[in-house]
Short mmCIF file of C-alpha atoms in Angstrom, two decimals:
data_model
loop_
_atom_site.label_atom_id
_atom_site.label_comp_id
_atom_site.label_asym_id
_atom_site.label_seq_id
_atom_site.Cartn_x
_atom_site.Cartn_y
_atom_site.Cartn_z
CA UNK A 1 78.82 97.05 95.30
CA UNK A 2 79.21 93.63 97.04
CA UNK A 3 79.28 94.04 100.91
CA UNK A 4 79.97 91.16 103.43
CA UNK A 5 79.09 91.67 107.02
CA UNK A 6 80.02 89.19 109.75
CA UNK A 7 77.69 88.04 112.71
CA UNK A 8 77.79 85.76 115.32
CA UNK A 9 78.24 86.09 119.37
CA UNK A 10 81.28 87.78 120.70
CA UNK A 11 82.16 86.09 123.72
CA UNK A 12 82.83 82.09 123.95
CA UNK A 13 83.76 80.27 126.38
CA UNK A 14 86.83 78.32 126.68
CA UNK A 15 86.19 74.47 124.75
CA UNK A 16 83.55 75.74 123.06
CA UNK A 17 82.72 76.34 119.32
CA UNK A 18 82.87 79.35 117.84
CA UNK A 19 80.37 79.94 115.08
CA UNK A 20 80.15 82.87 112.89
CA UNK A 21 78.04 83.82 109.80
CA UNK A 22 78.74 86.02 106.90
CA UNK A 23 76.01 87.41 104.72
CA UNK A 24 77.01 88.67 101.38
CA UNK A 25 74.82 91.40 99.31
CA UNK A 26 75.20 93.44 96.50
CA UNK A 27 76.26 90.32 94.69
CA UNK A 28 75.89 86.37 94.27
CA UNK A 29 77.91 84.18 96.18
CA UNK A 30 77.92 81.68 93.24
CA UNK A 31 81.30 80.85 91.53
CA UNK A 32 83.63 83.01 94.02
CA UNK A 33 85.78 81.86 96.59
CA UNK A 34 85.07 83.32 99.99
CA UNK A 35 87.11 83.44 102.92
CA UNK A 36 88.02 83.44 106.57
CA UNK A 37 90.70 85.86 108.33
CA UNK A 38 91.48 86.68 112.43
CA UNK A 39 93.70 89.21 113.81
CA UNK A 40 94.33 88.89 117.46
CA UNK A 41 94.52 92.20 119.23
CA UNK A 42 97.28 94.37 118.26
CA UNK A 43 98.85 91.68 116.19
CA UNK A 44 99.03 90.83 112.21
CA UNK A 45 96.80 88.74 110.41
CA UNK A 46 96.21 85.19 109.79
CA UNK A 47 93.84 83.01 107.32
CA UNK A 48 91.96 80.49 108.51
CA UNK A 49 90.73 78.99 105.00
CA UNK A 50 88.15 79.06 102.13
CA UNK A 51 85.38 77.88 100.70
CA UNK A 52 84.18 77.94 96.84
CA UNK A 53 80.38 77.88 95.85
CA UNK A 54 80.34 74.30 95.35
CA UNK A 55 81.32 73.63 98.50
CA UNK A 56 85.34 73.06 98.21
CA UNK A 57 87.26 73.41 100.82
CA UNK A 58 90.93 74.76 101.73
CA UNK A 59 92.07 75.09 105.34
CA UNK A 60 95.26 76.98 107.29
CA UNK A 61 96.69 72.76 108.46
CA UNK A 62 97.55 74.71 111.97
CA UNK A 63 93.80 75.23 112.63
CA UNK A 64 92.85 72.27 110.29
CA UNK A 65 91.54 69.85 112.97
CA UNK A 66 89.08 72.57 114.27
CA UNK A 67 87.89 74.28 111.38
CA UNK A 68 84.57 73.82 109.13
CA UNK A 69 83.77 76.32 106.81
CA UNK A 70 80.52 76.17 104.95
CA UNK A 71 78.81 77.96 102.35
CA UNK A 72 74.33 78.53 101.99
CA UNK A 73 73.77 79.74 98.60
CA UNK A 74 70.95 79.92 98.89
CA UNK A 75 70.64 82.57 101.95
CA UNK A 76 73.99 84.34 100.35
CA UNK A 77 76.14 82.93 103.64
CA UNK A 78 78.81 81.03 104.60
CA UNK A 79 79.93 80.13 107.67
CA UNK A 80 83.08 79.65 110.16
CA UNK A 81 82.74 77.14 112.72
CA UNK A 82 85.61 76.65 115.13
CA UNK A 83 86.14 73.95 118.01
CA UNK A 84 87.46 73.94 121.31
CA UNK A 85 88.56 77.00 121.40
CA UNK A 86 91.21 78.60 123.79
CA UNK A 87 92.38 82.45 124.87
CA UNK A 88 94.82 82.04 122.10
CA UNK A 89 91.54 82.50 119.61
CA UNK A 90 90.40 85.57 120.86
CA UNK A 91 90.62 87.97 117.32
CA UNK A 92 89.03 89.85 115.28
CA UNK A 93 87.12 87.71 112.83
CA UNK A 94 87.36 89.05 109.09
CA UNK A 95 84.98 87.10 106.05
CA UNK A 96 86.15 87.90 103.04
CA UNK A 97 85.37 87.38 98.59
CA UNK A 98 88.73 86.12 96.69
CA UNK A 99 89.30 87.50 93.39
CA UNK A 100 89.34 84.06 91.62
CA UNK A 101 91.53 80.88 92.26
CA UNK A 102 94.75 82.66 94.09
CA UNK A 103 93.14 85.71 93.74
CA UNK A 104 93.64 89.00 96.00
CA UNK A 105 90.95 89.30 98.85
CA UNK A 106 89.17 92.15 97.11
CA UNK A 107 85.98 92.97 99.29
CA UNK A 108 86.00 92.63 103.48
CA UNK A 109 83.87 92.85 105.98
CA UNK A 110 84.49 95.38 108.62
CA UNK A 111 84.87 92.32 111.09
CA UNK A 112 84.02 90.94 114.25
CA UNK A 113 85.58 90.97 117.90
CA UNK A 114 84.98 87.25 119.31
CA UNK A 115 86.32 87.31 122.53
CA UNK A 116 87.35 83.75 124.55
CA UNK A 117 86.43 83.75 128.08
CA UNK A 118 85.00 82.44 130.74
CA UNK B 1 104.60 77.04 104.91
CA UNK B 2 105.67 79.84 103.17
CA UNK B 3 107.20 82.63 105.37
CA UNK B 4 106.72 86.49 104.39
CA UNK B 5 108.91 88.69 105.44
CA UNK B 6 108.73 93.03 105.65
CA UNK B 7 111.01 95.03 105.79
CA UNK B 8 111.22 97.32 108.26
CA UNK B 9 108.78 96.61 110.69
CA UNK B 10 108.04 100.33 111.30
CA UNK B 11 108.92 103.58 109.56
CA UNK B 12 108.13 107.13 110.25
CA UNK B 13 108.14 109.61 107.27
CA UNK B 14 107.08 113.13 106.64
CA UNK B 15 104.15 113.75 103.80
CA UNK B 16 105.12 114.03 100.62
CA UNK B 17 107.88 111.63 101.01
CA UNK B 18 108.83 108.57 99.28
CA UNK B 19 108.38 105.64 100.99
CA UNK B 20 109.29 101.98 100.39
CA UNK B 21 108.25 98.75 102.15
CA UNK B 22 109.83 95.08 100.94
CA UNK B 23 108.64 91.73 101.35
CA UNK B 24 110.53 88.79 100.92
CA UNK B 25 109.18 85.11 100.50
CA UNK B 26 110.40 82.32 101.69
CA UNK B 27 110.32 80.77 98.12
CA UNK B 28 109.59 81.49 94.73
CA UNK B 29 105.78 82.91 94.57
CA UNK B 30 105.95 84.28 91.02
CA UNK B 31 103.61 86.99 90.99
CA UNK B 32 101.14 85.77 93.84
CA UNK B 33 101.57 88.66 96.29
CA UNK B 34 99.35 91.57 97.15
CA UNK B 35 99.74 94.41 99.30
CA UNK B 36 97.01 95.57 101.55
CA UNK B 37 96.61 99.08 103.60
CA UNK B 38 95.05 98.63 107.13
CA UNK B 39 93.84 101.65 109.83
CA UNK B 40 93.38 100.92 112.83
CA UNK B 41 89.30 99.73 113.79
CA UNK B 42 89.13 98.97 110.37
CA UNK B 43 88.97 95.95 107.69
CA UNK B 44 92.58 95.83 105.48
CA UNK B 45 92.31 97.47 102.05
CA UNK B 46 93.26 95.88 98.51
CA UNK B 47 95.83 98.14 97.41
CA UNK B 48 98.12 96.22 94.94
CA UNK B 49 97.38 92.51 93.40
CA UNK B 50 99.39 90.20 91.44
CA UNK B 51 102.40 92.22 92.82
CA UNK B 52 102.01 95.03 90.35
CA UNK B 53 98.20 95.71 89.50
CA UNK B 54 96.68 98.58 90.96
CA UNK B 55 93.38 98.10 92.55
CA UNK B 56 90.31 99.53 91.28
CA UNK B 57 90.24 103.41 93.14
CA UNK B 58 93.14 103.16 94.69
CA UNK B 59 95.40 106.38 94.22
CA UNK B 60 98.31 106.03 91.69
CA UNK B 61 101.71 107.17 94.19
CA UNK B 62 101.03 103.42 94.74
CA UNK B 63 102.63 101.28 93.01
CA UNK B 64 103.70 97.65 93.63
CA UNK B 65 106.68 95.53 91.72
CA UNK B 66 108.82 92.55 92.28
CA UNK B 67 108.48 88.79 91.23
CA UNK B 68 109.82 85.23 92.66
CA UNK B 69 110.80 86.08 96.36
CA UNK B 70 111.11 89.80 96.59
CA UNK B 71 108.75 92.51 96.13
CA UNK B 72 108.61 96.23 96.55
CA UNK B 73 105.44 98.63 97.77
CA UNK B 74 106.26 102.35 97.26
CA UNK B 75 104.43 105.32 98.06
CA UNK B 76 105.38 107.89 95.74
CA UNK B 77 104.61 110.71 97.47
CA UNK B 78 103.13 110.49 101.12
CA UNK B 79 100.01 111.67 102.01
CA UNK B 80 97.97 112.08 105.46
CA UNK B 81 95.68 109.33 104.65
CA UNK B 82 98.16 106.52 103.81
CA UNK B 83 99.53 106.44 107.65
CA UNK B 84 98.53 102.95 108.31
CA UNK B 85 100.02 99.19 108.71
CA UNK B 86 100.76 97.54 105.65
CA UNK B 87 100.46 93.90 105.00
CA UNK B 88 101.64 91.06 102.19
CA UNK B 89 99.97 88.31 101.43
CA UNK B 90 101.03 85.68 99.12
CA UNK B 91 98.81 83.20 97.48
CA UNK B 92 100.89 80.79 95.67
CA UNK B 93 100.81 77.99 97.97
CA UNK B 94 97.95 76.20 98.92
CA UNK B 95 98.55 77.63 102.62
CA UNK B 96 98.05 81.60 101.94
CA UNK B 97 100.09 83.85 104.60
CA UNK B 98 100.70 87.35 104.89
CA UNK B 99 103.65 89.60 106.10
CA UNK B 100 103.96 90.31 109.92
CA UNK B 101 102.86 94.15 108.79
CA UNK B 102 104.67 97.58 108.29
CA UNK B 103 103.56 100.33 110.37
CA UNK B 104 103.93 103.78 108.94
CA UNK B 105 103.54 106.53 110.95
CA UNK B 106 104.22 110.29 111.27
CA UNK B 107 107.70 111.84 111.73
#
């Protein structure tokens, strides 16, 4: 059974970068698509972007300028990376594997709470 | 961007009702829309892909349908364990975005 978990600090101060890891087992990260996902407190949920194996790259344009996402087969990560961030990115951080090209997200991780703050 | 839309925004129902959530896209999606089950502290649920296809282990009073811009999640037959906030996402576009969320809760 593939399980992701995410890790990374939980409080960031304002203009900083925000870096988070996710570590997948139970399964190879090769030739899947994996993914980033935030919900703000109490409110719905928005994707950030997502990476393939190889390295490809799709990105939410809103959060386009700050975003890297990166992927280290071989440690079975990948990795968010967001810049100068505000209160307004204060969420809970969700990784998560895409069922193919287009595909659902099928497996989550029970997510993080990054919090934006000086 | 493509905009989802749900329909209503909140519900409350008794168990062992029926229950029935829309979404609406913006634009034509085909068939790229899934439905996902969220409770609250934890990660959303795959409950429905490809607007129709049932997720592995997830109970059959769920059933998804709908294709182009409007798409249906029903609940056959309520149960304790499916109050929760429900969510679209759509998948077509190159800029995925999902549903502002239905919340179902107990009458």
């Amino acid at each position: 059974q593939v399980q992701l978990q995410e890790s990374g600090p939980g409080l960031v101060k304002p203009s900083e970068t925000l870096s988070l890891t996710c570590t997948v087992s139970g399964g190879s990260i090769s030739n899947y698509y994996w993914s980033w996902i935030r919900q703000p407190p109490g409110k719905g949920l928005e994707w950030i972007g997502y990476i393939y194996s190889s390295g490809s790259t799709n990105y939410n344009p809103s959060l386009e300028s700050r975003v890297t996402i990166s992927v280290d087969t071989s440690q079975n990560q990948f990795s968010l990376k967001l810049t100068s961030v505000t209160a307004a990115d204060t969420a809970l951080y969700y990784c998560a594997r895409v069922g193919g090209y287009r595909g659902p997200f099928g497996y989550w991780g029970q997510g993080t709470l990054v919090t934006v703050s000086s | 961007d493509i905009q989802m839309t749900q329909s209503p925004s909140s519900l409350s129902a008794s168990v062992r009702d029926k229950v029935t959530i829309t979404c609406r896209a913006s634009q034509n999606i085909t068939t790229y829309l899934n439905w996902y089950q969220q409770k609250p502290g934890k990660a959303p649920k795959l409950l429905i892909y490809a607007a129709s296809s049932l997720h592995r282990g997830v109970p059959s009073r769920f059933s998804g349908s709908g294709s182009g811009t409007d798409f249906t999640l029903t609940i056959s037959s309520l149960q304790p364990e499916d109050f929760a906030t429900y969510y679209c996402q759509q998948s077509y576009s190159t800029l995925w975005t999902f549903g502002q969320g239905t919340k179902v809760e107990i009458k």
